[in-house]
Amino acid sequence: MSDPKPWYYVEAGRVLGPMTEQEMMTGIYEAYIAPETPVWTDGMTGWAAIATVSEFFQKFNPDERRDARQRMTSQLPPIPLIQRSAPPPMPMIPPQPMPYLVPIEPPKNKVVAGLLGIFLGSFGIHRFYLGYNGIGVLMLLITVLTCGYGGVITSIWGIVEGVLCLTGSMTDVKGQPLVG
């Protein structure tokens, strides 16, 4: 059987206790513990007026319960430390860093890359497909900003790279060989 919870209360700015629940009831009956008296026990998050605590709630009339929190002093001492005979704490295991979970992309298809290079090479679409966005933007800008005249150069460039893709000589941006 476990020991009863120790109760503490505040009187004249001092923390008094530990007391049993029965001793607290005696204090209520003898009127040295008022409805607004701050109390605390293990498991509570902070001080509370005794008239609002479930164990003592019925010992006060409704008017005393309603006004108890407003009459409770705002300057309360710190919650007392309770000496417990607890088992020793479990040894702390340092947290292990989580590895990055990078989604694995399937390898790019060399037929798709090759056909994009041959037919849409002047726009750099095959480079976008392989992940080389910078070169893709460069090829697109050369074609668009020269009103199509630069497209002659980029289309030859695209055809050559399209053939290289079909032969498997190119890789994607991550260095993976093209499959298919």
PDB file of C-alpha atoms in Angstrom:
ATOM      1  CA  MET A   1       0.000   0.000   0.000  1.00  0.00           C
ATOM      2  CA  SER A   2       1.395   3.417  -0.919  1.00  0.00           C
ATOM      3  CA  ASP A   3       1.791   6.282   1.489  1.00  0.00           C
ATOM      4  CA  PRO A   4      -0.832   9.064   1.348  1.00  0.00           C
ATOM      5  CA  LYS A   5       0.102  12.144  -0.640  1.00  0.00           C
ATOM      6  CA  PRO A   6       1.761  14.869   1.448  1.00  0.00           C
ATOM      7  CA  TRP A   7      -0.076  18.193   1.326  1.00  0.00           C
ATOM      8  CA  TYR A   8       1.475  21.645   1.727  1.00  0.00           C
ATOM      9  CA  TYR A   9      -0.197  24.986   2.300  1.00  0.00           C
ATOM     10  CA  VAL A  10       0.897  28.614   2.499  1.00  0.00           C
ATOM     11  CA  GLU A  11       0.377  30.722   5.596  1.00  0.00           C
ATOM     12  CA  ALA A  12       1.869  34.211   5.967  1.00  0.00           C
ATOM     13  CA  GLY A  13       4.188  33.604   2.989  1.00  0.00           C
ATOM     14  CA  ARG A  14       5.601  30.381   4.461  1.00  0.00           C
ATOM     15  CA  VAL A  15       5.139  26.855   3.191  1.00  0.00           C
ATOM     16  CA  LEU A  16       3.785  24.561   5.895  1.00  0.00           C
ATOM     17  CA  GLY A  17       3.660  20.796   5.652  1.00  0.00           C
ATOM     18  CA  PRO A  18       3.836  18.028   4.819  1.00  0.00           C
ATOM     19  CA  MET A  19       0.384  17.198   6.153  1.00  0.00           C
ATOM     20  CA  THR A  20      -1.990  14.334   5.553  1.00  0.00           C
ATOM     21  CA  GLU A  21      -5.384  14.853   3.959  1.00  0.00           C
ATOM     22  CA  GLN A  22      -7.011  14.289   7.358  1.00  0.00           C
ATOM     23  CA  GLU A  23      -4.838  17.016   8.932  1.00  0.00           C
ATOM     24  CA  MET A  24      -5.895  19.357   6.125  1.00  0.00           C
ATOM     25  CA  MET A  25      -9.573  18.556   6.869  1.00  0.00           C
ATOM     26  CA  THR A  26      -8.947  19.367  10.518  1.00  0.00           C
ATOM     27  CA  GLY A  27      -7.458  22.718   9.476  1.00  0.00           C
ATOM     28  CA  ILE A  28     -10.595  23.476   7.438  1.00  0.00           C
ATOM     29  CA  TYR A  29     -12.918  22.566  10.350  1.00  0.00           C
ATOM     30  CA  GLU A  30     -10.891  24.603  12.832  1.00  0.00           C
ATOM     31  CA  ALA A  31     -10.862  27.531  10.319  1.00  0.00           C
ATOM     32  CA  TYR A  32      -7.121  28.108  10.200  1.00  0.00           C
ATOM     33  CA  ILE A  33      -7.224  26.998   6.548  1.00  0.00           C
ATOM     34  CA  ALA A  34      -9.461  29.413   4.607  1.00  0.00           C
ATOM     35  CA  PRO A  35     -11.057  28.746   1.189  1.00  0.00           C
ATOM     36  CA  GLU A  36      -8.420  30.895  -0.562  1.00  0.00           C
ATOM     37  CA  THR A  37      -5.454  29.211   1.159  1.00  0.00           C
ATOM     38  CA  PRO A  38      -2.976  28.046  -1.525  1.00  0.00           C
ATOM     39  CA  VAL A  39      -2.323  24.296  -1.363  1.00  0.00           C
ATOM     40  CA  TRP A  40      -0.175  21.896  -3.313  1.00  0.00           C
ATOM     41  CA  THR A  41       0.481  18.159  -3.482  1.00  0.00           C
ATOM     42  CA  ASP A  42       2.386  15.836  -5.740  1.00  0.00           C
ATOM     43  CA  GLY A  43       0.705  15.680  -9.157  1.00  0.00           C
ATOM     44  CA  MET A  44      -0.547  19.289  -9.177  1.00  0.00           C
ATOM     45  CA  THR A  45       1.026  21.707 -11.659  1.00  0.00           C
ATOM     46  CA  GLY A  46       1.054  24.642  -9.250  1.00  0.00           C
ATOM     47  CA  TRP A  47      -0.547  26.192  -6.165  1.00  0.00           C
ATOM     48  CA  ALA A  48      -4.364  26.278  -6.101  1.00  0.00           C
ATOM     49  CA  ALA A  49      -6.945  27.659  -3.706  1.00  0.00           C
ATOM     50  CA  ILE A  50      -8.030  24.804  -1.426  1.00  0.00           C
ATOM     51  CA  ALA A  51     -11.708  25.442  -2.189  1.00  0.00           C
ATOM     52  CA  THR A  52     -11.024  24.609  -5.846  1.00  0.00           C
ATOM     53  CA  VAL A  53      -9.187  21.315  -5.205  1.00  0.00           C
ATOM     54  CA  SER A  54     -11.312  18.209  -5.782  1.00  0.00           C
ATOM     55  CA  GLU A  55     -10.365  16.532  -2.468  1.00  0.00           C
ATOM     56  CA  PHE A  56     -11.649  19.514  -0.424  1.00  0.00           C
ATOM     57  CA  PHE A  57     -14.210  21.014  -2.836  1.00  0.00           C
ATOM     58  CA  GLN A  58     -17.302  19.846  -0.883  1.00  0.00           C
ATOM     59  CA  LYS A  59     -16.090  21.335   2.414  1.00  0.00           C
ATOM     60  CA  PHE A  60     -16.869  24.896   1.271  1.00  0.00           C
ATOM     61  CA  ASN A  61     -20.137  26.532   0.245  1.00  0.00           C
ATOM     62  CA  PRO A  62     -20.586  27.698  -3.395  1.00  0.00           C
ATOM     63  CA  ASP A  63     -19.932  31.380  -2.638  1.00  0.00           C
ATOM     64  CA  GLU A  64     -16.628  30.571  -0.940  1.00  0.00           C
ATOM     65  CA  ARG A  65     -15.592  28.288  -3.841  1.00  0.00           C
ATOM     66  CA  ARG A  66     -16.434  30.888  -6.492  1.00  0.00           C
ATOM     67  CA  ASP A  67     -14.447  33.729  -4.939  1.00  0.00           C
ATOM     68  CA  ALA A  68     -11.532  31.689  -3.567  1.00  0.00           C
ATOM     69  CA  ARG A  69      -9.242  32.146  -6.591  1.00  0.00           C
ATOM     70  CA  GLN A  70      -9.663  35.943  -6.615  1.00  0.00           C
ATOM     71  CA  ARG A  71      -8.825  36.194  -2.912  1.00  0.00           C
ATOM     72  CA  MET A  72      -5.750  33.938  -3.251  1.00  0.00           C
ATOM     73  CA  THR A  73      -2.503  35.910  -2.948  1.00  0.00           C
ATOM     74  CA  SER A  74      -0.552  36.441  -6.158  1.00  0.00           C
ATOM     75  CA  GLN A  75       2.893  36.107  -4.540  1.00  0.00           C
ATOM     76  CA  LEU A  76       3.390  32.458  -3.754  1.00  0.00           C
ATOM     77  CA  PRO A  77       6.540  30.677  -2.587  1.00  0.00           C
ATOM     78  CA  PRO A  78       8.073  28.014  -4.806  1.00  0.00           C
ATOM     79  CA  ILE A  79       6.590  24.539  -4.760  1.00  0.00           C
ATOM     80  CA  PRO A  80       8.376  22.399  -2.128  1.00  0.00           C
ATOM     81  CA  LEU A  81      10.711  19.618  -3.137  1.00  0.00           C
ATOM     82  CA  ILE A  82       9.573  16.201  -1.979  1.00  0.00           C
ATOM     83  CA  GLN A  83      12.143  13.643  -0.952  1.00  0.00           C
ATOM     84  CA  ARG A  84      11.117  10.321  -2.450  1.00  0.00           C
ATOM     85  CA  SER A  85      12.602   6.891  -2.161  1.00  0.00           C
ATOM     86  CA  ALA A  86      12.377   6.217  -5.870  1.00  0.00           C
ATOM     87  CA  PRO A  87      14.381   3.651  -7.763  1.00  0.00           C
ATOM     88  CA  PRO A  88      17.538   4.999  -9.363  1.00  0.00           C
ATOM     89  CA  PRO A  89      16.949   6.587 -12.739  1.00  0.00           C
ATOM     90  CA  MET A  90      17.469   4.558 -15.860  1.00  0.00           C
ATOM     91  CA  PRO A  91      20.802   5.213 -17.553  1.00  0.00           C
ATOM     92  CA  MET A  92      20.517   7.858 -20.239  1.00  0.00           C
ATOM     93  CA  ILE A  93      21.081   6.525 -23.724  1.00  0.00           C
ATOM     94  CA  PRO A  94      22.306   9.325 -25.978  1.00  0.00           C
ATOM     95  CA  PRO A  95      20.024   9.918 -28.926  1.00  0.00           C
ATOM     96  CA  GLN A  96      21.285   8.570 -32.210  1.00  0.00           C
ATOM     97  CA  PRO A  97      21.239  10.908 -35.179  1.00  0.00           C
ATOM     98  CA  MET A  98      18.639  10.025 -37.741  1.00  0.00           C
ATOM     99  CA  PRO A  99      20.034   9.454 -41.215  1.00  0.00           C
ATOM    100  CA  TYR A 100      18.555  11.517 -43.971  1.00  0.00           C
ATOM    101  CA  LEU A 101      15.906   9.578 -45.775  1.00  0.00           C
ATOM    102  CA  VAL A 102      16.493  10.555 -49.371  1.00  0.00           C
ATOM    103  CA  PRO A 103      13.912   9.228 -51.771  1.00  0.00           C
ATOM    104  CA  ILE A 104      15.523   6.996 -54.341  1.00  0.00           C
ATOM    105  CA  GLU A 105      14.649   8.065 -57.840  1.00  0.00           C
ATOM    106  CA  PRO A 106      14.559   5.456 -60.553  1.00  0.00           C
ATOM    107  CA  PRO A 107      17.293   5.851 -63.173  1.00  0.00           C
ATOM    108  CA  LYS A 108      16.474   7.937 -66.242  1.00  0.00           C
ATOM    109  CA  ASN A 109      15.661   6.230 -69.516  1.00  0.00           C
ATOM    110  CA  LYS A 110      18.245   6.717 -72.303  1.00  0.00           C
ATOM    111  CA  VAL A 111      15.633   6.352 -75.080  1.00  0.00           C
ATOM    112  CA  VAL A 112      13.502   9.144 -73.595  1.00  0.00           C
ATOM    113  CA  ALA A 113      16.546  11.369 -73.065  1.00  0.00           C
ATOM    114  CA  GLY A 114      17.849  10.651 -76.571  1.00  0.00           C
ATOM    115  CA  LEU A 115      14.549  11.392 -78.317  1.00  0.00           C
ATOM    116  CA  LEU A 116      14.090  14.585 -76.290  1.00  0.00           C
ATOM    117  CA  GLY A 117      17.616  15.655 -77.302  1.00  0.00           C
ATOM    118  CA  ILE A 118      17.066  14.917 -81.001  1.00  0.00           C
ATOM    119  CA  PHE A 119      13.572  16.459 -81.360  1.00  0.00           C
ATOM    120  CA  LEU A 120      13.522  19.168 -78.638  1.00  0.00           C
ATOM    121  CA  GLY A 121      17.248  19.660 -78.103  1.00  0.00           C
ATOM    122  CA  SER A 122      17.183  23.303 -79.152  1.00  0.00           C
ATOM    123  CA  PHE A 123      15.085  24.020 -76.029  1.00  0.00           C
ATOM    124  CA  GLY A 124      17.319  21.941 -73.717  1.00  0.00           C
ATOM    125  CA  ILE A 125      14.417  19.689 -72.678  1.00  0.00           C
ATOM    126  CA  HIS A 126      16.677  16.618 -72.514  1.00  0.00           C
ATOM    127  CA  ARG A 127      18.951  18.474 -70.073  1.00  0.00           C
ATOM    128  CA  PHE A 128      15.992  19.316 -67.828  1.00  0.00           C
ATOM    129  CA  TYR A 129      14.965  15.635 -67.941  1.00  0.00           C
ATOM    130  CA  LEU A 130      18.448  14.555 -66.819  1.00  0.00           C
ATOM    131  CA  GLY A 131      18.535  17.165 -64.019  1.00  0.00           C
ATOM    132  CA  TYR A 132      21.053  19.565 -65.575  1.00  0.00           C
ATOM    133  CA  ASN A 133      18.769  22.582 -65.149  1.00  0.00           C
ATOM    134  CA  GLY A 134      21.490  25.220 -65.598  1.00  0.00           C
ATOM    135  CA  ILE A 135      22.537  23.945 -69.036  1.00  0.00           C
ATOM    136  CA  GLY A 136      18.873  23.458 -69.943  1.00  0.00           C
ATOM    137  CA  VAL A 137      18.131  27.107 -69.134  1.00  0.00           C
ATOM    138  CA  LEU A 138      21.208  28.197 -71.115  1.00  0.00           C
ATOM    139  CA  MET A 139      20.087  26.268 -74.212  1.00  0.00           C
ATOM    140  CA  LEU A 140      16.554  27.620 -73.880  1.00  0.00           C
ATOM    141  CA  LEU A 141      17.764  31.226 -73.501  1.00  0.00           C
ATOM    142  CA  ILE A 142      20.083  30.937 -76.532  1.00  0.00           C
ATOM    143  CA  THR A 143      17.147  29.778 -78.652  1.00  0.00           C
ATOM    144  CA  VAL A 144      14.562  32.258 -77.349  1.00  0.00           C
ATOM    145  CA  LEU A 145      16.693  35.410 -76.982  1.00  0.00           C
ATOM    146  CA  THR A 146      18.079  35.138 -80.510  1.00  0.00           C
ATOM    147  CA  CYS A 147      14.535  34.836 -81.919  1.00  0.00           C
ATOM    148  CA  GLY A 148      15.291  31.294 -83.062  1.00  0.00           C
ATOM    149  CA  TYR A 149      18.559  32.025 -84.911  1.00  0.00           C
ATOM    150  CA  GLY A 150      20.575  30.547 -82.036  1.00  0.00           C
ATOM    151  CA  GLY A 151      18.305  27.514 -82.256  1.00  0.00           C
ATOM    152  CA  VAL A 152      20.419  26.259 -85.157  1.00  0.00           C
ATOM    153  CA  ILE A 153      23.395  25.929 -82.814  1.00  0.00           C
ATOM    154  CA  THR A 154      21.370  24.474 -79.910  1.00  0.00           C
ATOM    155  CA  SER A 155      19.541  22.018 -82.172  1.00  0.00           C
ATOM    156  CA  ILE A 156      22.861  20.616 -83.430  1.00  0.00           C
ATOM    157  CA  TRP A 157      24.021  20.540 -79.817  1.00  0.00           C
ATOM    158  CA  GLY A 158      20.795  18.704 -78.842  1.00  0.00           C
ATOM    159  CA  ILE A 159      21.112  16.166 -81.689  1.00  0.00           C
ATOM    160  CA  VAL A 160      24.698  15.312 -80.689  1.00  0.00           C
ATOM    161  CA  GLU A 161      23.711  14.914 -77.033  1.00  0.00           C
ATOM    162  CA  GLY A 162      20.616  12.926 -78.042  1.00  0.00           C
ATOM    163  CA  VAL A 163      22.838  10.427 -79.851  1.00  0.00           C
ATOM    164  CA  LEU A 164      25.156  10.307 -76.833  1.00  0.00           C
ATOM    165  CA  CYS A 165      22.150   9.560 -74.618  1.00  0.00           C
ATOM    166  CA  LEU A 166      21.022   6.744 -76.923  1.00  0.00           C
ATOM    167  CA  THR A 167      24.471   5.171 -76.829  1.00  0.00           C
ATOM    168  CA  GLY A 168      24.558   5.383 -73.014  1.00  0.00           C
ATOM    169  CA  SER A 169      27.539   7.772 -72.923  1.00  0.00           C
ATOM    170  CA  MET A 170      25.739  10.382 -70.756  1.00  0.00           C
ATOM    171  CA  THR A 171      24.668  10.175 -67.090  1.00  0.00           C
ATOM    172  CA  ASP A 172      22.032  12.030 -65.110  1.00  0.00           C
ATOM    173  CA  VAL A 173      22.909  14.841 -62.698  1.00  0.00           C
ATOM    174  CA  LYS A 174      23.583  12.316 -59.873  1.00  0.00           C
ATOM    175  CA  GLY A 175      26.036  10.362 -61.982  1.00  0.00           C
ATOM    176  CA  GLN A 176      23.734   7.378 -62.506  1.00  0.00           C
ATOM    177  CA  PRO A 177      23.984   5.757 -65.935  1.00  0.00           C
ATOM    178  CA  LEU A 178      20.959   5.877 -68.197  1.00  0.00           C
ATOM    179  CA  VAL A 179      18.977   2.647 -68.546  1.00  0.00           C
ATOM    180  CA  GLY A 180      16.638   1.262 -71.139  1.00  0.00           C
TER     181      GLY A 180
END
